[in-house]
Short mmCIF file of C-alpha atoms in Angstrom, two decimals:
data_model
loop_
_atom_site.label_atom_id
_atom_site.label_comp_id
_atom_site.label_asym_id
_atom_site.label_seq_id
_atom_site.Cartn_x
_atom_site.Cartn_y
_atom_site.Cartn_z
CA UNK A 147 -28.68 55.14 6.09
CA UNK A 148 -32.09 55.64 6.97
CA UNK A 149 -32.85 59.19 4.70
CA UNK A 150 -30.86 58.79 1.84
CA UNK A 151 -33.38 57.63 -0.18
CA UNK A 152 -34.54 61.40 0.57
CA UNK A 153 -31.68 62.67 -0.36
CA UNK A 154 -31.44 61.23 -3.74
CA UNK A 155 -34.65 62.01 -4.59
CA UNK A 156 -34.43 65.53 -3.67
CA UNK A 157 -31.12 65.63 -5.57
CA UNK A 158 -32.85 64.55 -8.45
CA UNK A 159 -35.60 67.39 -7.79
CA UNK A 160 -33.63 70.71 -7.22
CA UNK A 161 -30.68 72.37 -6.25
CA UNK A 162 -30.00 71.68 -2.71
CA UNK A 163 -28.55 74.29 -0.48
CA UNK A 164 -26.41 73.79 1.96
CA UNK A 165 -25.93 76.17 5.00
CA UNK A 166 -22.93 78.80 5.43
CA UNK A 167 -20.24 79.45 7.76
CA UNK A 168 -20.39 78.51 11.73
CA UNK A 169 -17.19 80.27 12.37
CA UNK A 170 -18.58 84.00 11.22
CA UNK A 171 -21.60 83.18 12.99
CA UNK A 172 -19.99 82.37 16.51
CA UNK A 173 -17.68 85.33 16.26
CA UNK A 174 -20.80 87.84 16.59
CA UNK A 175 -21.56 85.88 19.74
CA UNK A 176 -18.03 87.87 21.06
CA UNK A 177 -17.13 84.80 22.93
CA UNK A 178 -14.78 84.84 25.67
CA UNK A 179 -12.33 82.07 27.74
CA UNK A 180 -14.58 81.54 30.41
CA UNK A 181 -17.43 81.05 27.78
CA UNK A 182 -15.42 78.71 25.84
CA UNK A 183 -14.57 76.75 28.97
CA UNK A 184 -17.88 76.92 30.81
CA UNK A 185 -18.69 74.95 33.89
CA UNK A 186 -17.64 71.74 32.91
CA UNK A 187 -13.55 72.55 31.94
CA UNK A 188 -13.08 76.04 34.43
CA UNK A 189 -10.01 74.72 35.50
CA UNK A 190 -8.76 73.17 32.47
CA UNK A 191 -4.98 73.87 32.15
CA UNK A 192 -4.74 74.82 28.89
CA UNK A 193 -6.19 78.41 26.62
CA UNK A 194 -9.47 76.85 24.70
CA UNK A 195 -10.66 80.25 23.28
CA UNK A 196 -10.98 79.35 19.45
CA UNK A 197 -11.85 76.27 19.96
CA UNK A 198 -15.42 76.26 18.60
CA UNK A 199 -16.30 72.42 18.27
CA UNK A 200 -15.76 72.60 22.09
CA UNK A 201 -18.69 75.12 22.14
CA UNK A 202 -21.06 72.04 20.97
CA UNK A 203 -20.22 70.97 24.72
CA UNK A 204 -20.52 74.68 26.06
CA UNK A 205 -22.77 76.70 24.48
CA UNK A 206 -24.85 74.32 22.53
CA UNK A 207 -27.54 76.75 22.50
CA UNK A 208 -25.61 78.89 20.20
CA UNK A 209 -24.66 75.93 17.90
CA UNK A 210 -28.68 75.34 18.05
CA UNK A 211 -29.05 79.19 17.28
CA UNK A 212 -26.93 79.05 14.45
CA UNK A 213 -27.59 75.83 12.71
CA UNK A 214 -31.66 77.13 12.62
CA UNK A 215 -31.48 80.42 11.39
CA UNK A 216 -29.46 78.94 8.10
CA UNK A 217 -32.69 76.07 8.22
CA UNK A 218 -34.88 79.06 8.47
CA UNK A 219 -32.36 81.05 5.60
CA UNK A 220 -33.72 77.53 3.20
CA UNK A 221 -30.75 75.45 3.77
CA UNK A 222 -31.09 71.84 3.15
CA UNK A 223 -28.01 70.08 4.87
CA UNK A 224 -26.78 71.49 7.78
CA UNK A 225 -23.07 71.11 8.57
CA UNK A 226 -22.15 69.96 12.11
CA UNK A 227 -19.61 72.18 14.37
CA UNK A 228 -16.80 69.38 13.76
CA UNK A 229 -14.50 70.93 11.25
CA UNK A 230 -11.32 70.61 13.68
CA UNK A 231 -12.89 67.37 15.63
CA UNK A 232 -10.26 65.07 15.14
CA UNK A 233 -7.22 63.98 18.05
CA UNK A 234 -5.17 65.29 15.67
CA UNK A 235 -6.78 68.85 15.56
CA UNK A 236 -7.67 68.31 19.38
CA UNK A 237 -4.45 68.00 20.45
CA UNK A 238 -3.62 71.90 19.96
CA UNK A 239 -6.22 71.74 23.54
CA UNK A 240 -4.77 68.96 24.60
CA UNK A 241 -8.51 67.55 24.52
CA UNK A 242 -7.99 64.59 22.05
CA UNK A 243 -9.79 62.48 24.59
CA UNK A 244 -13.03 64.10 24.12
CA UNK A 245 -13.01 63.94 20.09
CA UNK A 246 -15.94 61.18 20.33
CA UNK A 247 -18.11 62.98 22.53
CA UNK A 248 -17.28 65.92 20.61
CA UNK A 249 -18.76 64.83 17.25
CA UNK A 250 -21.05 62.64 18.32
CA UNK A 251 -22.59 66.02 20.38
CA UNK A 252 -22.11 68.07 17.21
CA UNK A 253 -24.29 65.45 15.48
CA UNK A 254 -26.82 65.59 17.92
CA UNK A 255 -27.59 69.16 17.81
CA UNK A 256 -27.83 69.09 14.15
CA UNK A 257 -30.11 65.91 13.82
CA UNK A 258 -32.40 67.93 16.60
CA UNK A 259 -32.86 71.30 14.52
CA UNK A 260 -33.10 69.15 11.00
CA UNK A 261 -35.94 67.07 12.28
CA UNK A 262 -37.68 69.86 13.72
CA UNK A 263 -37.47 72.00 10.99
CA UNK A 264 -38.49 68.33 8.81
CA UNK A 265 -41.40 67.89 10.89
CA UNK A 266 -42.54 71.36 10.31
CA UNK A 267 -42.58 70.83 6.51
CA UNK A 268 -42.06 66.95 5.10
CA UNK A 269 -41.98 67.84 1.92
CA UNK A 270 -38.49 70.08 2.75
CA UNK A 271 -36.01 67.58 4.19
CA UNK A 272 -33.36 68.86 5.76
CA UNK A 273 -30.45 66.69 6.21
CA UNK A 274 -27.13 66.23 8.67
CA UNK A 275 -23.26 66.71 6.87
CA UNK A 276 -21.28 65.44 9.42
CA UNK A 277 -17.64 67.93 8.62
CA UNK A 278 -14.62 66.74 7.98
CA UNK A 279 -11.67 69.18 8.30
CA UNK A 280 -8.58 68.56 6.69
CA UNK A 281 -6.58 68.74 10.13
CA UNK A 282 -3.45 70.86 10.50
CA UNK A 283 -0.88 68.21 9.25
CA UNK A 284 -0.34 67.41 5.95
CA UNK A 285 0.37 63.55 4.39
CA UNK A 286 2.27 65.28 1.36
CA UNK A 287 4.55 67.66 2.33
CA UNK A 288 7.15 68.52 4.89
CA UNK A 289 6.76 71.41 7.09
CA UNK A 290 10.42 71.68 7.59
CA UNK A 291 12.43 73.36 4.88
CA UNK A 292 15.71 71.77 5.13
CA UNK A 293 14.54 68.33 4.97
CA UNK A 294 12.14 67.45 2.31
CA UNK A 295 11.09 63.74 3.27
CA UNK A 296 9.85 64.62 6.79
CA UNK A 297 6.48 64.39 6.93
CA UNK A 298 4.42 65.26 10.57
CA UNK A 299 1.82 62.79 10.16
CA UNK A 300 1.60 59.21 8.15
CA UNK A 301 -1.38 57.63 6.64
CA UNK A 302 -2.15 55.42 9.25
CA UNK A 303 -2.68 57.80 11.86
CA UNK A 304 -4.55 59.35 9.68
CA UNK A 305 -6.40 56.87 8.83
CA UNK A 306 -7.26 56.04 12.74
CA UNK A 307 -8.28 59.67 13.79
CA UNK A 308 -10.87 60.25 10.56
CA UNK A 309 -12.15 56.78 11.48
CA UNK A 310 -12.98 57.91 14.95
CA UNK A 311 -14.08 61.12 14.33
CA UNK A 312 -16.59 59.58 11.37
CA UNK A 313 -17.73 56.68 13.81
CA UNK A 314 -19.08 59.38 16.23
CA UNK A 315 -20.62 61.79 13.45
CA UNK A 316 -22.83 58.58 12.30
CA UNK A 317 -23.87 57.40 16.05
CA UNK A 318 -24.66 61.31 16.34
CA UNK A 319 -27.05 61.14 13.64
CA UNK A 320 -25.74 62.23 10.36
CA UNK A 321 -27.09 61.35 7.22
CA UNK A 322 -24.07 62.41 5.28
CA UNK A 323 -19.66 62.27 5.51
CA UNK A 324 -18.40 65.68 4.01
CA UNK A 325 -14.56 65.71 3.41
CA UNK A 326 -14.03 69.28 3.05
CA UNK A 327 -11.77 72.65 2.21
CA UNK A 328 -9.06 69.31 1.28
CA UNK A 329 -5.78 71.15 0.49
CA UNK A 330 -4.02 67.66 0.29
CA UNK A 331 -5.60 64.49 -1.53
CA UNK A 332 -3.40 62.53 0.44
CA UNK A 333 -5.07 63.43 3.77
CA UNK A 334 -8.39 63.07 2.07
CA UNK A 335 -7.70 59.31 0.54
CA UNK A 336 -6.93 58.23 4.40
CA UNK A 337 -10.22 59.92 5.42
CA UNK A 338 -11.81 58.14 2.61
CA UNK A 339 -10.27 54.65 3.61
CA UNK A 340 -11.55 55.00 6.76
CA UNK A 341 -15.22 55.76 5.71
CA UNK A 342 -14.81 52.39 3.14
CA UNK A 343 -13.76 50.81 6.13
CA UNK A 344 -16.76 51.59 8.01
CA UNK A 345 -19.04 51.22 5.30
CA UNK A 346 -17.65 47.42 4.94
CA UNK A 347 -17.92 47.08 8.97
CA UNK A 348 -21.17 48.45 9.72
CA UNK A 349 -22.67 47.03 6.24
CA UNK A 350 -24.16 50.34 5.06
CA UNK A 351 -23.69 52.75 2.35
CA UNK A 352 -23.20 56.46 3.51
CA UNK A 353 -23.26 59.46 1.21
CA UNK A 354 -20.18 61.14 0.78
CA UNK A 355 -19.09 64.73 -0.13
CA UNK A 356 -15.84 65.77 -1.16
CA UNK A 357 -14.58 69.19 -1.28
CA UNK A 358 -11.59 70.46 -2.23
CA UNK A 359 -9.96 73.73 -2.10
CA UNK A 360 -7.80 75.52 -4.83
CA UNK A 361 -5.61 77.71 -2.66
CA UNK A 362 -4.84 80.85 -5.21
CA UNK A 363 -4.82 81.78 -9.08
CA UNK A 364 -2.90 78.84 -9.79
CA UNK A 365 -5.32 77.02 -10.01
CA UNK A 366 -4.33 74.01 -8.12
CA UNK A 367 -4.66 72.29 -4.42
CA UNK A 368 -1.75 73.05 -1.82
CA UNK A 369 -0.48 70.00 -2.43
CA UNK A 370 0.17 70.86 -6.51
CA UNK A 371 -3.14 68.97 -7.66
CA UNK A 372 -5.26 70.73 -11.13
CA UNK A 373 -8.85 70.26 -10.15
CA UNK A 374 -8.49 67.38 -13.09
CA UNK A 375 -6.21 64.90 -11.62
CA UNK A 376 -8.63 66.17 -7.83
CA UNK A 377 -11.04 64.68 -9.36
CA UNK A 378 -9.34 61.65 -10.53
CA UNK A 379 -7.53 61.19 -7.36
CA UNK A 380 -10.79 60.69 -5.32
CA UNK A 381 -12.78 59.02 -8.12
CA UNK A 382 -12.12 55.21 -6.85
CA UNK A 383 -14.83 55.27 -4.38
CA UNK A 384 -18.62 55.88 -4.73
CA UNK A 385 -19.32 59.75 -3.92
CA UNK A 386 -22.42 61.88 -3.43
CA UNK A 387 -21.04 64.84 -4.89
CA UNK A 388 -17.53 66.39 -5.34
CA UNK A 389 -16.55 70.13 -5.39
CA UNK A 390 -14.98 72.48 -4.17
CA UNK A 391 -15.41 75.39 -1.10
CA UNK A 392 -12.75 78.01 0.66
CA UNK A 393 -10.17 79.92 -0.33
CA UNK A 394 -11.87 81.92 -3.51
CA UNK A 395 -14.89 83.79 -3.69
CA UNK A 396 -17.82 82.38 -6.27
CA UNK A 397 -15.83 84.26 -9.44
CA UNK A 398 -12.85 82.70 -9.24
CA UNK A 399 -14.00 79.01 -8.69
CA UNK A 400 -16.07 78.73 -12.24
CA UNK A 401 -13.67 77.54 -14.05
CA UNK A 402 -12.63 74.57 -12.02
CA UNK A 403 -16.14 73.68 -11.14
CA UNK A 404 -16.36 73.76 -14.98
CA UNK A 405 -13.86 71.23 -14.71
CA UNK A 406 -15.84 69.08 -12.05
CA UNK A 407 -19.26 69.45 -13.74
CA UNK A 408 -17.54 68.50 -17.60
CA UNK A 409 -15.60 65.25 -16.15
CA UNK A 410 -17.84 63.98 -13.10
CA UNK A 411 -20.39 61.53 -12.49
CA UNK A 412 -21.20 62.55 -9.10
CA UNK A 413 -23.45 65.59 -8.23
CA UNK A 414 -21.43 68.58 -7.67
CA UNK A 415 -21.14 71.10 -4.86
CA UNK A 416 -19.83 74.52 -4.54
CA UNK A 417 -19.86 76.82 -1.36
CA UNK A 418 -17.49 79.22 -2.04
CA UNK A 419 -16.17 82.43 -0.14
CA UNK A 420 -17.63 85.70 0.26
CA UNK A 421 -15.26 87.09 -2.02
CA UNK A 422 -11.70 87.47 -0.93
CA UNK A 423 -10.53 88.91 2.43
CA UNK A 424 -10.05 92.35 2.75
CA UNK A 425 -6.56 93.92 4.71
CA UNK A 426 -8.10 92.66 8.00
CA UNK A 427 -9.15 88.98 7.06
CA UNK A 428 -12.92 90.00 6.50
CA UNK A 429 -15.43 89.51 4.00
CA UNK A 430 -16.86 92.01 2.27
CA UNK A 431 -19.17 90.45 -0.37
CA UNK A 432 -22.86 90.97 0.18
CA UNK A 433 -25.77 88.13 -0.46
CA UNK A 434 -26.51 90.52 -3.41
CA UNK A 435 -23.29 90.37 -4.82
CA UNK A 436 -22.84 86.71 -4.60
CA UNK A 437 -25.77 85.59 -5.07
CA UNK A 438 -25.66 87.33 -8.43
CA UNK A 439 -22.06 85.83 -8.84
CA UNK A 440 -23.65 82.30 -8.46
CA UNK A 441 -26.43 83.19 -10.78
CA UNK A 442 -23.60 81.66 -13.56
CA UNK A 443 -23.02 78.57 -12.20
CA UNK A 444 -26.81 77.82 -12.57
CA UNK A 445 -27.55 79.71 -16.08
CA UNK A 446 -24.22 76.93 -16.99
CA UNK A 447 -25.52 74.35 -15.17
CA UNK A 448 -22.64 73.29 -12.82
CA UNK A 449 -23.82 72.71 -9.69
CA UNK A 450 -26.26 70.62 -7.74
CA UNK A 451 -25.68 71.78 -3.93
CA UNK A 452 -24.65 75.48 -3.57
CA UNK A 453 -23.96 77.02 0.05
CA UNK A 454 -21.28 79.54 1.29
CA UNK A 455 -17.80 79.34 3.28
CA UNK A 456 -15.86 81.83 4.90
CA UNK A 457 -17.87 85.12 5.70
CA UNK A 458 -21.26 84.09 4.93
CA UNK A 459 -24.30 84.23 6.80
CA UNK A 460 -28.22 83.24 6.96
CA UNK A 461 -28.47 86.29 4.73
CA UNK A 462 -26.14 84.94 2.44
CA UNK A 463 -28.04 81.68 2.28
CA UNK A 464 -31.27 82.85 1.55
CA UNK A 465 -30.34 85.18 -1.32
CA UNK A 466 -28.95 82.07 -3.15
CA UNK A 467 -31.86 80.20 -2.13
CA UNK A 468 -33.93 82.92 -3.74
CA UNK A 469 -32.11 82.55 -6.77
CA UNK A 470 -31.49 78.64 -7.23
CA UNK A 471 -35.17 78.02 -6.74
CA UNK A 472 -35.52 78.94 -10.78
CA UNK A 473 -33.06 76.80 -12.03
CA UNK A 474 -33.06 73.26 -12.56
CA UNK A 475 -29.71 71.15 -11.04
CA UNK A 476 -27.05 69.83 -13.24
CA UNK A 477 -27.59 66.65 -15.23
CA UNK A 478 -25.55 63.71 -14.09
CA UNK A 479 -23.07 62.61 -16.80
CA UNK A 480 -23.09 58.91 -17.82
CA UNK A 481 -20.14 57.47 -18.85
CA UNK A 482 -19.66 54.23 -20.48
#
């Protein structure tokens, strides 16, 4: 992997920031079918509105747009539009056969804008996360009430989708694999097989993020996990960083990234929420406000990437830029 010598180093520099959400950005674009669709699927026979990795196919000008004003914000790793791009995911549009093309287009556009905005200042690098959703199917639990041991999905085809979907992300250009907003470790530990896997056939070693998600005040994953035994579920393989994003605003997540930053040996990430939804699902939380939220994971030193979820924008961004340019990362623990 070609920049993560970069990486490291910059890692070892600062606090890195990562961008914020795609999803609240491409909503203010108002979006319609025939938008979604353009020329290319017009006659598909299937509803694709909401389907906004398809837009890296449609409207990658707006994809461009989006990923460069969170560059231009001071984000350092820009996420790719992939966070539903597996056949899995892809299946809801009946458009699992164009999951490669898919990511490795998502990739694409983000390696562009980086290495523009790279070229325009060397001594920034801005790097590609290639996202990893956590699909709609669970490994752990059954869907189905009255009959516990069903599960919708196993491991293996798991296993087979993330390894696509990961294979296209790196031939796109990404620089990093981010596992992310993972409600169950199960589906997480296939997505992490298949990266080993790939890491073993190509004969390279590829950063990795993990991020987790607590789903409420209890403190623990959807699929019963403290962020403790998270952290120890995921701890076989060689990460980047671990953390957690989604779900809770930047209050609620100290204490488990307290957890993370106490017990890990990997860097450790946190783009949380802008707060919790309102009645109508939308985020109130200004950059002010969160930024000033943040302000104690870095007086505590927790956290070596920081970036937003859910409701965030450029503005967002750049406020916690602002403030995480004063404060030095987190120390990596060493543990003998």
């Amino acid at each position: 992997m070609k920049n993560s010598e970069q990486l490291y180093k910059a890692l070892s520099e600062r606090i890195l920031i990562l961008d914020g959400a795609m999803g609240t950005m491409l909503q203010r674009y108002k979006f319609e079918e025939e938008d979604y669709r353009g020329e290319r699927f017009k006659n598909w026979q299937h509803p694709v509105k909401g389907n906004n990795d398809l837009l890296s196919l449609t409207q990658p000008h707006a994809i461009e747009e989006v990923h460069s004003k969170y560059l231009e914000a001071g984000a350092d790793i820009i996420e790719t539009n992939t966070f539903s791009g597996t056949t899995i995911a892809m299946a809801d549009y009946h458009m699992e056969d164009l999951v490669y093309e898919l990511n490795y287009e998502s990739a694409k556009i983000a390696r562009k804008v980086c290495d523009e905005f790279t070229a325009k200042n060397p001594d920034k690098p801005r790097f590609v996360a290639g996202s990893i959703g956590p699909t709609n199917r669970t490994a752990s639990l059954s869907p189905d009430v009255n009959d516990p041991g069903y599960r919708a999905i196993t491991f293996e085809e798991l296993r087979i989708a993330y390894k696509q979907q990961c294979e296209a992300l790196l031939d796109g250009g990404s620089d990093i694999l981010l596992v992310e907003t993972i409600f169950d470790t199960l589906n997480a530990k296939a997505a992490l097989f298949a990266i080993d896997e790939i890491q073993d056939e190509r004969e390279i070693r590829i950063p990795i993020m993990v991020s987790g998600t607590i789903t409420d005040a209890s403190g623990r994953t959807l699929s019963g996990q403290t962020a403790e035994a998270f952290l120890i579920s995921v701890s076989h393989l060689n990460l980047l960083s671990i953390g957690f994003n989604c779900a809770l605003g930047a209050n609620q997540l100290t204490p488990y990234l307290e957890t993370l930053a106490h017990n890990s040996e990997f860097y450790v990430s946190a783009y949380p929420n802008a707060g919790l939804p309102n009645a109508f699902g939308k985020y109130d939380e200004t950059p002010e406000d969160m930024a000033a939220q943040i302000k104690e994971y870095v007086e505590k030193g927790l956290i070596n990437i920081i970036g937003g979820c859910c409701g965030t924008t450029p503005d967002h961004i750049k406020a916690i830029a602002d403030l995480v340019s004063e404060y030095p990362p987190r120390k990596l623990k060493e543990f003998v």
